[in-house]
Amino acid sequence: MSRRLAQSLRRAADEHAASTRAQPAADPTDLRLNLAGLLQLHGDSSTAVVLMLMSLLTVVPIAGTGSVLSLGIVAMAWAWARGHDAVDLPSRLGALSLNERWTGRCLHGLAWMYEQANRWLRPRWSIWSHGVTRWGWGIWIALMAAVIFLPLPLGNVLPSLSLILLSLGWMFRDGVALAASALTGCAALAYTASLAHLLVQLIDRARGWLPL
């Protein structure tokens, strides 16, 4: 991803703010942004954007959110592996919109995030973002989705961060961010394995306490 995306979102945010000031009595629905419109601002990077947004939502402390969204992330993994850089959202999902206030905050927040990312991320270590690696990253996304699906305490944080780094790294073609994604994901797998080992130990001890 280049500087153009950050500039596009900043311009959309400024235009929204100007419209709000110029039309204080306007119909609030005219100042709303739906998901389809947000993805359209990202152009052909929408698969990575959807993956990033879903990964961000998996860390929301709402019971069942991670489990449900992990299924959508698996679908993103399939699209990613097949080389689809753009996704067609179902009409109902694409029509979901934020209110006027949160539309402005969303645009400004995303513009700020991409501006900051543009300062640190750049095309490098191209082998990590080469087309031949797509199948590998697709499998990696599905693996992180499986970890997110598991009901582990704080188990969504590391795999979600791994997918966010993957999304940004792919948009910027930054191999360093992609390598960081792999390292973070490995930490997520290690955390999951350690919890599984602890669970097995607890079960073994519980069996020793129970009269058999």
Backbone as a ProteinNet text record, in pm:
[ID]
protein_1_A
[PRIMARY]
MSRRLAQSLRRAADEHAASTRAQPAADPTDLRLNLAGLLQLHGDSSTAVVLMLMSLLTVVPIAGTGSVLSLGIVAMAWAWARGHDAVDLPSRLGALSLNERWTGRCLHGLAWMYEQANRWLRPRWSIWSHGVTRWGWGIWIALMAAVIFLPLPLGNVLPSLSLILLSLGWMFRDGVALAASALTGCAALAYTASLAHLLVQLIDRARGWLPL
[TERTIARY]
83.6	0	87.5	51.4	130.2	66.8	130.4	81	-56.9	-92	-219.1	-339.6	-336.4	-450	-471	-361.5	-372.7	-427.4	-380.8	-428.8	-576.1	-617.5	-757.3	-850.4	-811	-893.1	-893	-777.3	-772	-861.3	-860.3	-944.4	-1092.3	-1128	-1267.1	-1308.1	-1216.8	-1246.7	-1267.1	-1183.3	-1195.9	-1323.9	-1358.2	-1481.4	-1604.1	-1599	-1710.8	-1725.3	-1612.1	-1616.3	-1669.9	-1628.1	-1675.6	-1825.2	-1873.6	-2016.9	-2097.9	-2042.4	-2111.5	-2125.3	-2019.7	-2023.5	-2113.2	-2112.4	-2188.4	-2336.6	-2370.6	-2510.1	-2551.2	-2555.7	-2588.5	-2727.9	-2815.5	-2953.9	-2981.9	-2877.2	-2897.1	-2943	-3000.8	-3043.6	-2921	-2915.5	-2796.6	-2757.7	-2856.7	-2824.2	-2736.7	-2740.4	-2656.8	-2510.3	-2483.5	-2346.6	-2290	-2358.4	-2313.9	-2229.7	-2142.7	-2059.8	-2090.4	-2123.2	-2147.2	-2020.3	-2024	-1904.8	-1859.7	-1955.6	-1919.8	-1845.6	-1891.6	-1825.6	-1686.3	-1671.1	-1540.5	-1441.5	-1487.1	-1399.5	-1367	-1463.6	-1439	-1325.5	-1313.2	-1203.5	-1067.8	-1067	-942.2	-906.9	-994.6	-966	-951.1	-844.5	-828.9	-759	-749.4	-690.2	-797.5	-920.9	-1031.1	-1021.3	-961.7	-948.3	-863.3	-750.2	-663.7	-733.1	-811.4	-881	-988	-1067.6	-1171.3	-1107.8	-997.5	-928	-881.1	-827.5	-778.8	-893.6	-1004.8	-1117.9	-1177.1	-1189.6	-1242.7	-1148.9	-1019.1	-921.6	-929.4	-947	-962.3	-1084.5	-1193.1	-1317.5	-1309.8	-1219.6	-1212.8	-1161.1	-1094.6	-1045.1	-1146.2	-1261.8	-1367.3	-1417.7	-1423.5	-1462.3	-1611.5	-1661.6	-1801.9	-1802.9	-1873	-1873.5	-1921.4	-1843	-1882.1	-1837	-1789.9	-1750.7	-1636.1	-1532.8	-1418.5	-1454.9	-1539.1	-1577.8	-1654.4	-1744	-1823.5	-1736.9	-1657.6	-1575	-1465.1	-1422.2	-1318.4	-1366.4	-1495.2	-1549.4	-1537.6	-1563	-1545.2	-1399.5	-1308.3	-1165.8	-1121.9	-1182.1	-1152.7	-1192.8	-1307.8	-1350.2	-1250.5	-1197.1	-1095.1	-968	-935.8	-817.7	-831.8	-950.9	-976.1	-964.4	-1022.1	-1012.8	-868.2	-795.8	-655.3	-573.2	-591.2	-515.1	-545	-666	-704.4	-661.2	-597.6	-545.9	-646.4	-754.4	-857.4	-817.3	-778.6	-742	-862.6	-976.7	-1099.9	-1210.1	-1298.8	-1409.7	-1541.7	-1640.1	-1774.9	-1856.9	-1891	-1967.9	-2114.3	-2179.9	-2324.7	-2389.9	-2500.2	-2562	-2598.6	-2647.9	-2686.4	-2565.3	-2455.2	-2334.3	-2275.4	-2275.6	-2222.3	-2302.7	-2432.5	-2519.4	-2510	-2441.1	-2425.7	-2352	-2406.2	-2345.4	-2334.1	-2238.7	-2220.7	-2302.7	-2332.1	-2402.1	-2307	-2360.8	-2282	-2156.1	-2168.3	-2052.9	-1945.9	-1987.1	-1889.1	-1832.2	-1906.4	-1850.4	-1728.5	-1741.6	-1628.5	-1512.6	-1541.5	-1435	-1365	-1443.4	-1385.9	-1291.8	-1336.4	-1252.9	-1124.4	-1137.6	-1019	-926.6	-985.2	-904.4	-827.4	-894.1	-826.4	-719.5	-752.6	-654	-530	-549.5	-436.3	-355	-423.5	-353.5	-267.2	-324.2	-247.8	-134.5	-156.5	-48.4	68.1	37.1	142.9	211.8	129.8	188.1	276.8	236.1	314.3	451.4	462.8	592.3	689.3	636.2	722.6	728.6	623	617.3	651.5	721.1	758	791.4	789.8	823.7	966.5	982.2	1113	1093.4	1204.2	1198.8	1086.7	1094	983	943.2	1034.3	1000.3	884	870.7	762.9	625.6	618.9	489.8	478.1	563.4	557.7	431.5	384.8	261.8	267.6	386.5	397.5	373.1	377.7	356.4	208.9	121.1	-20.5	-83.2	-55	-113.4	-64.7	63.3	116.3	50.4	31.9	-34.8	-182.3	-244.2	-384.1	-397.8	-304.1	-304	-277.9	-186	-154.8	-277.1	-352.2	-473.1	-573.1	-591.4	-684.3	-637.6	-505.1	-451	-476.2	-455.2	-482.8	-632.8	-716.6	-861.8	-898	-830.7	-856.9	-819.7	-708.6	-669	-770.7	-815.1	-915.6	-1044.5	-1078.9	-1203.7	-1202.4	-1085.8	-1077	-1110	-1188.7	-1227.8	-1117.9	-1007.1	-893.6	-889.7	-847.9	-835.1	-730	-771.4	-685.3	-623.9	-689.2	-633.6	-648.7	-730.9	-752.8	-649.1	-579.9	-496.1	-381.1	-300.7	-182.9	-218.6	-312.3	-345.5	-409.8	-488.4	-547.4	-439.8	-343.2	-232	-151.7	-134.2	-63.7	-135	-267.3	-343.9	-346.2	-346.8	-342.2	-208	-99	33	41.3	-20.7	-23.3	-96	-210.8	-289.4	-211.8	-155.1	-79.6	46.6	114	234.6	207.3	93.4	60.2	20	-54.6	-94.9	25.4	124.3	244.1	355.3	333.4	436.5	563.8	542.8	654	682.4	795.7	831.2	863.8	909.3	938.9	810.3	703.2	574.3	521.4	542	496.4	576.8	707.8	788.7	743.6	710.4	658.9	526	444.9	319.2	345.2	444.7	478	528.6	613.8	666.3	554.1	465	353.9	262.3	238.2	155.9	219	352.1	421.4	407.5	412.9	392	250.2	153.5	15.1	3.1	71.4	68	134.7	246.2	314.9	226.2	155.9	65.9	-47.6	-101.4	-208.8	-159.7	-39.7	16.4	42.4	90.9	118.7	-9.6	-116.7	-244.8	-300.1	-282.8	-329.5	-253.5	-122.6	-41.2	-85.5	-113.1	-159.5	-293.9	-381.5	-512.9	-499.2	-409.5	-387.8	-337.5	-245.3	-193.8	-304	-391.1	-501.4	-597.2	-623	-712.5	-650.7	-520	-452.1	-458.5	-438.2	-445.2	-587.2	-684.5	-824	-858.9	-806.4	-831.2	-770.8	-655.5	-593.1	-673.5	-749.4	-830.1	-961.8	-1007.8	-1138.9	-1124.8	-1216	-1211.8	-1259.5	-1176.5	-1211.1	-1212.1
-118.5	0	124	223.6	345.8	457.4	572.5	690.4	732.8	687.6	728.2	688.4	571.4	525.7	614.1	648.1	737.4	873.2	923.7	1052.4	1045	932.8	916.8	917.8	849	845.5	979.7	1046.9	1179.7	1276.8	1268.6	1356.6	1328.2	1199.8	1163.9	1213.8	1203.7	1252.3	1402.9	1476.2	1622.9	1664.1	1592.6	1624.9	1597.6	1489.5	1459.4	1567.9	1612.5	1717.7	1848	1879.2	2001.3	1993.6	1878.2	1860.9	1875.5	1825.1	1834.7	1980.3	2058.7	2200.1	2281.7	2248.5	2326.7	2293	2169.2	2126.5	2076.4	2163.1	2117.9	2060.3	2101.1	2053	1943.9	1892	1791.3	1659.4	1577.3	1444.8	1366.1	1315.1	1243.8	1125.9	1065.7	951.2	991.6	1118.2	1164.3	1174.7	1173.3	1190.1	1059.9	949.9	821.3	748.4	662.3	579.8	433.9	358.2	216.3	136.9	8.5	-74.3	-86.6	-96.2	-105.1	20.3	137.1	261.5	270.6	220.5	222.5	135	18.1	-70.7	-13.1	57.1	117.7	220.2	289	384.1	314.5	186.5	111.8	49.8	57.2	3.3	-147.3	-197.3	-342	-407.3	-337.7	-396.6	-444.9	-461.8	-484.3	-616.1	-721.2	-846.9	-827.4	-761.3	-734.5	-643.1	-546.7	-454.2	-527.3	-611	-687	-776.9	-842.1	-927.6	-846.7	-728.1	-644.7	-600.7	-557.7	-511.7	-625.9	-743.5	-858.3	-898.5	-890.6	-925.8	-827.8	-699.8	-600.4	-630.3	-672.3	-697.4	-822.3	-914.9	-1037.5	-1013.8	-900.7	-872.2	-794.7	-762.7	-695.7	-791.1	-747.6	-837.6	-866.4	-927.6	-969.5	-1119.4	-1190.9	-1336.5	-1384.7	-1473.5	-1534.7	-1459.7	-1334.9	-1256.4	-1321.7	-1361.2	-1423.4	-1552.3	-1633.4	-1761.4	-1740.4	-1642.4	-1616.6	-1557.3	-1456.5	-1391.1	-1482.2	-1578.2	-1669.9	-1747.8	-1773.5	-1842.7	-1754.2	-1624.4	-1531.2	-1519.3	-1527.6	-1520.5	-1642.4	-1757.4	-1876.3	-1852.4	-1787.9	-1754.9	-1659	-1564.7	-1474.2	-1551.9	-1655.4	-1737	-1806	-1854.9	-1920.7	-1821.4	-1703.2	-1600	-1556.5	-1544.9	-1503.3	-1605.3	-1733.1	-1838.3	-1846.1	-1810.2	-1814.5	-1688.8	-1595.3	-1476.8	-1366.6	-1365.1	-1261.6	-1139.6	-1032.1	-909.7	-821.2	-854.9	-779	-877.3	-838	-924.7	-853.5	-931.2	-879.1	-910.9	-807.6	-827.3	-855.1	-937.2	-949.4	-812.5	-789.5	-656.8	-610.6	-700.6	-660.7	-617.7	-690.6	-656.4	-526.1	-509	-386.7	-263.4	-282.3	-168.9	-124.8	-201.4	-161.6	-29	63.2	196.3	245.8	336.6	404	531.8	582.6	710.8	823	942.4	1055.3	1080.9	1076.7	1104.6	998.3	870.3	763.2	745.3	790.2	790.5	881	1002.4	1094.1	1038.6	982	926.7	810.3	726.9	612	658	755	804.7	868.5	952.4	1015.7	912.8	814.9	713.4	627.7	585	504.5	586.3	712	798	812.9	834.5	847.6	718.8	604.4	476.6	452.6	480.1	458.5	559.4	680.8	779.3	736.4	682.2	633.9	511.1	421.3	301.5	338	442.9	484.1	538	581.9	631.4	517.1	401.1	292	175.8	157.1	43.7	88.2	0.3	29.6	-102.5	-104.6	-227.9	-273.7	-393.3	-452.2	-600.7	-675.1	-819.5	-878.7	-852.5	-881.2	-1028.1	-1118.3	-1260	-1295.2	-1219.9	-1247	-1214.3	-1120.5	-1081.1	-1123.6	-1215.8	-1264.9	-1347.4	-1348.9	-1422	-1569.5	-1629	-1772.6	-1803.2	-1700.8	-1723.4	-1716.1	-1685.6	-1663.8	-1786.7	-1905.9	-2025.3	-2044.6	-2018.1	-2031	-1934.9	-1810.2	-1711.8	-1747.4	-1805	-1848	-1953.8	-2050.2	-2152.9	-2089.7	-1991.4	-1922.7	-1850.1	-1783.6	-1712.6	-1810.9	-1924.9	-2026.1	-2079.8	-2096.4	-2145.1	-2044.7	-1915.8	-1813	-1808.1	-1829.8	-1832.3	-1947	-2061.5	-2176.1	-2142.4	-2070	-2029.9	-1931.9	-1836.8	-1739.9	-1809.8	-1917.3	-1990.2	-2055	-2093.6	-2162.3	-2066.3	-2112	-2025.9	-2017.6	-1950.8	-1940.3	-1801.6	-1789.9	-1656.9	-1572.6	-1458	-1367.5	-1435.7	-1542.9	-1619.3	-1552.6	-1448	-1381.5	-1273.4	-1225.1	-1106.5	-1130.9	-1232.9	-1256.5	-1298.1	-1392.7	-1426.2	-1310.3	-1228.7	-1111.7	-1012.1	-989.7	-900	-953.6	-1084.9	-1146.4	-1117.5	-1128.3	-1104.1	-956.4	-868.4	-724.4	-689.2	-742.6	-719.5	-778.6	-894.4	-956.5	-868.2	-815	-729.8	-604.6	-537.1	-415.4	-446.7	-555.5	-593.3	-623.6	-687.3	-720.2	-595.2	-505.4	-383.3	-296.7	-294.3	-214.1	-294.5	-424.3	-513.4	-505.2	-503.6	-491.9	-628.6	-688.1	-818.9	-819.6	-706	-698.5	-715	-646.6	-660.5	-803.1	-864.6	-1002.4	-1098.4	-1073.1	-1155.2	-1137.7	-1013.3	-987	-1059.8	-1066.7	-1141	-1288.1	-1345.3	-1486.2	-1509.1	-1419.7	-1434.3	-1422.3	-1325.7	-1307.9	-1428.6	-1481.6	-1601.3	-1721.4	-1734.4	-1843.6	-1829.5	-1705.3	-1681.7	-1722.5	-1696	-1736	-1887.8	-1957.6	-2103.8	-2158.7	-2095.7	-2139.1	-2117.7	-2003.6	-1974	-2076.9	-2109.6	-2208.9	-2345	-2382.8	-2512.8	-2519.9	-2408.5	-2408.4	-2421.9	-2355	-2367.9	-2509.2	-2568.9	-2706.1	-2802.2	-2780.8	-2865.5	-2849.3	-2725.8	-2700.7	-2768.1	-2764.1	-2826.9	-2977.4	-3037.3	-3181.9	-3217.1	-3136.5	-3160.8	-3151	-3049.6	-3033.3	-3151	-3200.4	-3315.9	-3439.3	-3457.6	-3573.5	-3565.4	-3444.6	-3429.3	-3452.6	-3403.9	-3424.1	-3572.1	-3648.4	-3790.9	-3856.3	-3805.3	-3862	-3835	-3726.9	-3692.7	-3768.4	-3808.6	-3874.4	-4021.2	-4076	-4220.2	-4300.2	-4386	-4467.2	-4614.9
0	0	0	-73.6	-83.4	-1.6	-9.2	61.5	11.2	-109.3	-170.3	-86.4	-23.3	56.7	178.5	247.8	363.5	321.3	207.1	158	119.7	60.9	20.9	141.9	248.2	368.6	440.6	441.3	503.6	427.2	294.5	213.9	239.8	249.5	277.6	415.5	512.8	647.8	647.8	576.4	570.4	499	392.1	319.3	405.8	484.3	573.6	679.8	736.5	838.3	778.8	656.2	591	563.5	522.3	495.7	623.8	733.8	862.1	906.2	885.8	924.3	831.3	702.8	604.1	606.2	652.6	649.7	787.9	886.8	1022.7	1035.1	944.9	951.6	849.4	787.1	683.7	744	656.2	698.7	743	866.6	914.2	825.9	758	673.2	555.4	518.2	407.6	447.2	576.6	624.9	681.5	654.3	703.9	599.4	647.5	560.1	589.4	485.3	506.5	478.6	510.1	497.8	352.9	261.8	120.4	75	119.9	83.3	143.2	266.2	331.3	255	213.1	137.7	0.6	-57.8	-188.5	-180.5	-67.8	-50.4	-51.6	-14.9	-11.3	-145.5	-242.3	-374.3	-371.3	-439.3	-454	-336.2	-224.6	-104.2	-7.4	-55.5	36.6	112.4	54.3	127.5	252.9	237.6	352.3	452.8	403.3	493	573.7	506.7	577.6	682.9	646.5	742.9	863.2	837.6	947.1	1037.9	979.7	1059.9	1142.2	1082	1155.6	1267.7	1242.5	1346.7	1463	1431.2	1537.5	1623	1559.5	1633	1719.7	1686.8	1766.7	1907.7	1930.8	2066.2	2149	2091.4	2167.3	2275.1	2400.9	2510.2	2514.1	2408.7	2402.2	2379.6	2467.1	2460.2	2323.5	2263.5	2137	2013.8	2028.3	1911.5	1835.7	1909.2	1844.3	1772.8	1836.2	1776.2	1646.2	1645	1524.7	1413.9	1449.2	1348	1296.6	1376.3	1329.4	1206.7	1198.4	1080.7	957.2	975.8	865.2	824.7	922.9	893.1	812.5	838.8	758.3	613	593.2	457.1	391.4	469.5	418.2	380.7	458.2	429.2	293.6	265.7	136.7	21.9	40.3	-63.4	-82.6	26.7	19.9	-57.4	-23.5	-89.1	-238.6	-277.2	-418.7	-493.8	-424.9	-491.4	-511.7	-433.9	-447.1	-362.9	-429.3	-357.6	-329.2	-387	-362.4	-327.8	-240.7	-200.6	-227.6	-264.6	-284.7	-160.5	-85.4	36.6	4.9	85.3	72.7	90.6	21	21.1	161.7	245.4	381.8	462.7	447.7	521.7	469.9	338.6	281.3	315.8	346.5	377.8	523.2	606.7	746.3	754.7	832.6	837.6	981.4	1001.3	1129.1	1128.9	1247.7	1251	1210	1199.2	1146.7	1229.7	1362.6	1447.4	1432.6	1436.2	1429.9	1289.8	1188.4	1053.1	1047.6	1104.3	1107.2	1187.2	1304.3	1387.5	1318.6	1250.1	1180.7	1069.4	990.9	881.3	933.2	1036.1	1093	1158.1	1227.7	1292.8	1193.4	1087.8	987	914.1	884.1	817.5	904.4	1035.4	1126.4	1131.6	1137.8	1147	1023.5	904.6	782.2	768.3	815.4	812	899.8	1017.6	1105.9	1047	990.5	930	812.4	739.4	623.3	662.7	787.5	836.2	862.7	899.5	942.4	843.7	764.4	673.1	531.5	459.8	321.8	251.7	120.9	48.9	77.5	129.4	157.1	183	177.1	194.6	108.3	-19.4	-110.9	-116	-81.3	-87.6	3.9	115.9	210.8	153.2	59.4	1.3	-144.3	-187.6	-325.3	-346	-469.5	-498.5	-464	-470	-440.9	-293.9	-209.9	-65.7	-26.6	-121.9	-86.3	-21.5	-75.8	-17.2	126.5	147.3	283.1	379.7	336.6	423.7	442.2	338.6	353.8	462.3	462.5	568.1	703.7	706.1	831.9	886.8	800.6	843.2	902	835	886.1	1021.1	1037.4	1164.8	1276.6	1248.6	1348.9	1381.3	1279.8	1303.4	1397	1382.8	1470.7	1615.2	1634	1769.6	1827.1	1745	1790	1829.6	1757.9	1785	1923.5	1970.6	2099.9	2214	2310.7	2424.4	2530.2	2495.3	2587.1	2649.2	2774.8	2836.8	2764.2	2713.7	2637	2515.4	2470	2358.5	2223.9	2215.5	2086.6	2056.8	2158.6	2141.2	2044.1	2069.5	1985.8	1843.2	1822.8	1683.4	1609	1678.2	1613.7	1573.6	1663.2	1631	1512.9	1508.4	1396.3	1264.5	1263.7	1141	1103.1	1202.1	1173.7	1109	1165	1106.2	966.3	947.9	815.4	715.1	755.2	665.6	626.6	726.3	698.4	618.2	654.7	582.7	437.5	410.1	271.4	193.3	257.9	189.3	155.2	246	223.8	156.5	136.8	82.5	167.5	299	392.8	454	412.7	464.2	611.8	665.2	808.6	890	848.3	916.7	904	788.2	769.4	857	868.9	958.8	1103.6	1140.7	1275.5	1296.4	1190.2	1197.7	1228	1158.5	1180.9	1323.6	1371.6	1508.1	1611.6	1590.4	1684.2	1681.9	1561.3	1551.3	1618.9	1606.5	1675.1	1826.6	1874.4	2017.3	2056.6	1968.6	1995.6	2003.4	1913.3	1915.5	2041.4	2082.2	2203.5	2326.3	2329.3	2440.4	2445	2328.3	2322	2367.5	2321.9	2360.5	2510.3	2568.5	2712.6	2793	2747.5	2816.6	2802.6	2683.7	2662.9	2754.3	2767.1	2855.5	3000.5	3040.9	3177.4	3202.1	3101.8	3114.5	3130.9	3054.7	3066.2	3205.2	3258.4	3393.6	3498.4	3482.7	3577.8	3571.6	3452.3	3437.1	3502.5	3482.8	3544.1	3696.4	3751.4	3896.5	3947.5	3870.7	3911.4	3914	3819.2	3818.4	3942	3989	4108	4234.4	4234.7	4351.8	4355	4234.8	4228	4260.7	4342.4	4371.3	4250.4	4202.9	4085.9	4124.2
[MASK]
++++++++++++++++++++++++++++++++++++++++++++++++++++++++++++++++++++++++++++++++++++++++++++++++++++++++++++++++++++++++++++++++++++++++++++++++++++++++++++++++++++++++++++++++++++++++++++++++++++++++++++++++++++

